[in-house]
Coordinates of C-alpha atoms in Angstrom, one line a residue:
X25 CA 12.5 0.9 -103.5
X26 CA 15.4 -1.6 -104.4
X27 CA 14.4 -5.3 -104.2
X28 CA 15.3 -7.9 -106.5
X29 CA 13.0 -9.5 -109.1
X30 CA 13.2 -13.1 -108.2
X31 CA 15.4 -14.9 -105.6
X32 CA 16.1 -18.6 -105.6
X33 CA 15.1 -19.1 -101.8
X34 CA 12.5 -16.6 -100.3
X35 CA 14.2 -16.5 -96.8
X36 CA 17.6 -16.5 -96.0
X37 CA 19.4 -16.9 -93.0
X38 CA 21.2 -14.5 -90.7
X39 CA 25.0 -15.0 -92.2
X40 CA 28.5 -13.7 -90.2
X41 CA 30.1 -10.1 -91.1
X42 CA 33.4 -11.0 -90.6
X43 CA 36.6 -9.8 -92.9
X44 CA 36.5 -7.0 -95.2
X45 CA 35.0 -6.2 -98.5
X46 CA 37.1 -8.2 -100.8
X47 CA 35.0 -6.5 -104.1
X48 CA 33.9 -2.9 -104.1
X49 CA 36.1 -1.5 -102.1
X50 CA 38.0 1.3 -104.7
X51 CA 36.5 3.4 -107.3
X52 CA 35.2 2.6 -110.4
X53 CA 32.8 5.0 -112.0
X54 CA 33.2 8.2 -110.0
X55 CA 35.8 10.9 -108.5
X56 CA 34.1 10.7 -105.0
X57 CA 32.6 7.8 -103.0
X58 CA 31.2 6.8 -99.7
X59 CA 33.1 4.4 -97.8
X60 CA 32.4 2.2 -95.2
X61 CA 34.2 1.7 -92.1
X62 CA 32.3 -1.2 -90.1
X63 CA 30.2 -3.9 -91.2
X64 CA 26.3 -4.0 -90.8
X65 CA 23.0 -4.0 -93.0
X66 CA 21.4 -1.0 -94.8
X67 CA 18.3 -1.4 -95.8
X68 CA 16.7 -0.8 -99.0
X69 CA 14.8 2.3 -97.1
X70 CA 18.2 3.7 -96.2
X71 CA 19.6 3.0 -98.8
X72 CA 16.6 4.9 -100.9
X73 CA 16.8 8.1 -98.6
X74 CA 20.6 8.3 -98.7
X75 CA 20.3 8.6 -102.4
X76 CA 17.7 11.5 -102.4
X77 CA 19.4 13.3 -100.0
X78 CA 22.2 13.2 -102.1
X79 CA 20.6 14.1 -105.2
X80 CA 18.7 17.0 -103.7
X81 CA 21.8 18.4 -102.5
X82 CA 23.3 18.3 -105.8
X83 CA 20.1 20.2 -107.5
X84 CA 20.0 18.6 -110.8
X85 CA 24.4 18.5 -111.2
X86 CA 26.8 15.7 -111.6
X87 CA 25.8 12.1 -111.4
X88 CA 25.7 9.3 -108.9
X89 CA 26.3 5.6 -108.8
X90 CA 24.5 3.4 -106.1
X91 CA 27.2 0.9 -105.4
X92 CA 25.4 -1.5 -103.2
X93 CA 22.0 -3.7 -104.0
X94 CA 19.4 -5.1 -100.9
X95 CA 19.8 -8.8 -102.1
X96 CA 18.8 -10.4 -98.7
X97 CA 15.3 -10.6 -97.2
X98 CA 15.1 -10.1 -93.6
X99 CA 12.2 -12.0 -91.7
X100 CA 10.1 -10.8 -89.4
X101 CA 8.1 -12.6 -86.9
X102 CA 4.6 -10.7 -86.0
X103 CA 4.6 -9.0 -82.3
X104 CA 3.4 -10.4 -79.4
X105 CA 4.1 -14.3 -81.1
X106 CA 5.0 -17.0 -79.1
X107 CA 8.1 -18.6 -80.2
X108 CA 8.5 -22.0 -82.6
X109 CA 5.9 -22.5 -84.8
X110 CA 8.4 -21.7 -87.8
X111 CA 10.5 -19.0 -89.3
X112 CA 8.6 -15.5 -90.2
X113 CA 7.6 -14.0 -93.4
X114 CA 10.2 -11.8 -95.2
X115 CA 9.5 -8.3 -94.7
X116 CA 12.5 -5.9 -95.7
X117 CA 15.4 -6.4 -98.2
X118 CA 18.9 -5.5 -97.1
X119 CA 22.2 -5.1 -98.5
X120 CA 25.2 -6.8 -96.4
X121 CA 28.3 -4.4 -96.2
X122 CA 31.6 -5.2 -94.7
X123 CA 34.3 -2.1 -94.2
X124 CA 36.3 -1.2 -97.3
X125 CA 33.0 -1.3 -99.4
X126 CA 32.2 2.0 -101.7
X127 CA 28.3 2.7 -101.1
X128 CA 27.7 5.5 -103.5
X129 CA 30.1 7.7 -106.1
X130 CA 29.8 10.0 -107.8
X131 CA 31.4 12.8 -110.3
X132 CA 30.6 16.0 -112.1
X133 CA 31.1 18.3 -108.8
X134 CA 33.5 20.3 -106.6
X135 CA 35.0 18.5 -104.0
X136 CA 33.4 20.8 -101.3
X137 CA 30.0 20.3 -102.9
X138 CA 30.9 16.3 -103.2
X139 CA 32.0 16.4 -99.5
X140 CA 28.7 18.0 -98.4
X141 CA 26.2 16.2 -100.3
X142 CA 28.1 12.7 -98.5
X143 CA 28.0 14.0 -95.4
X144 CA 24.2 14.2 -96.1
X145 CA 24.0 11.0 -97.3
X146 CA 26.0 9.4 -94.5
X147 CA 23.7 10.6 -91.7
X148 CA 20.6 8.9 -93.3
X149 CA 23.0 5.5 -92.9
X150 CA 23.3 3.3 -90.1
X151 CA 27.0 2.7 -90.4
X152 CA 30.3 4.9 -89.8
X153 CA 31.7 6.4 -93.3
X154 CA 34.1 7.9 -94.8
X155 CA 34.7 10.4 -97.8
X156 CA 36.7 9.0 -100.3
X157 CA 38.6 10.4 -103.5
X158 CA 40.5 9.1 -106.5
X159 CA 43.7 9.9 -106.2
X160 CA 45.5 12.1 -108.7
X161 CA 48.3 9.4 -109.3
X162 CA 45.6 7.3 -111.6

């Protein structure tokens, strides 16, 4: 599972998702990515299943590039708590994503087999996403 090592504060607060991704949002390793098209928070769980689904569906070709890391905790307060009494203990790390920002790439494959493995990869996410490829011009 993704997490960092350390963080300077141990819980954060909730933020805004306003704008679009200003980094991440072309290319840089691979011929085919995963875009996304709204803003939201995959989890490091999601973000781990996404990535064997699309290495599973590769069997053992091409490689992949994981282009978002869960650097947020997420708090949690324990059920049936009555409210006050403090902010909860952390218990899930997610990754912040805006539209416009490259999840995964990757390269070594046919585009239909790149397309398919994606699509795979996109229905373990909880956002809307789009399949994207360098363009020949480059």
């Amino acid at each position: 599972m993704l997490m960092p090592k350390r963080v300077k504060y141990r819980k954060a607060q909730r933020g805004r998702m306003r704008g679009k991704a200003q980094r991440g949002s072309t290319l840089a390793f691979g011929e085919y990515g995963l875009k996304a098209l709204e803003p939201g928070w995959v989890t490091n769980r999601q973000i781990e299943a996404a990535r064997v689904a699309l290495t599973r569906s590769l069997k053992r070709g091409g490689k992949v590039w994981i282009r978002v890391f869960p650097d947020k905790p997420v708090t949690k307060k324990p059920a049936e708590t009555r409210m006050g009494k403090g902010k909860g203990n952390p218990e899930e790390w997610v990754a912040v994503v805006k539209p416009g920002r490259i999840l995964y790439e990757m390269e070594g494959v046919t585009p239909e087999v790149a397309r398919q493995a994606l699509k795979l990869a996109a229905s373990k996410l909880p956002l809307a996403t789009r399949f994207v490829e360098r363009s020949a011009i480059l």
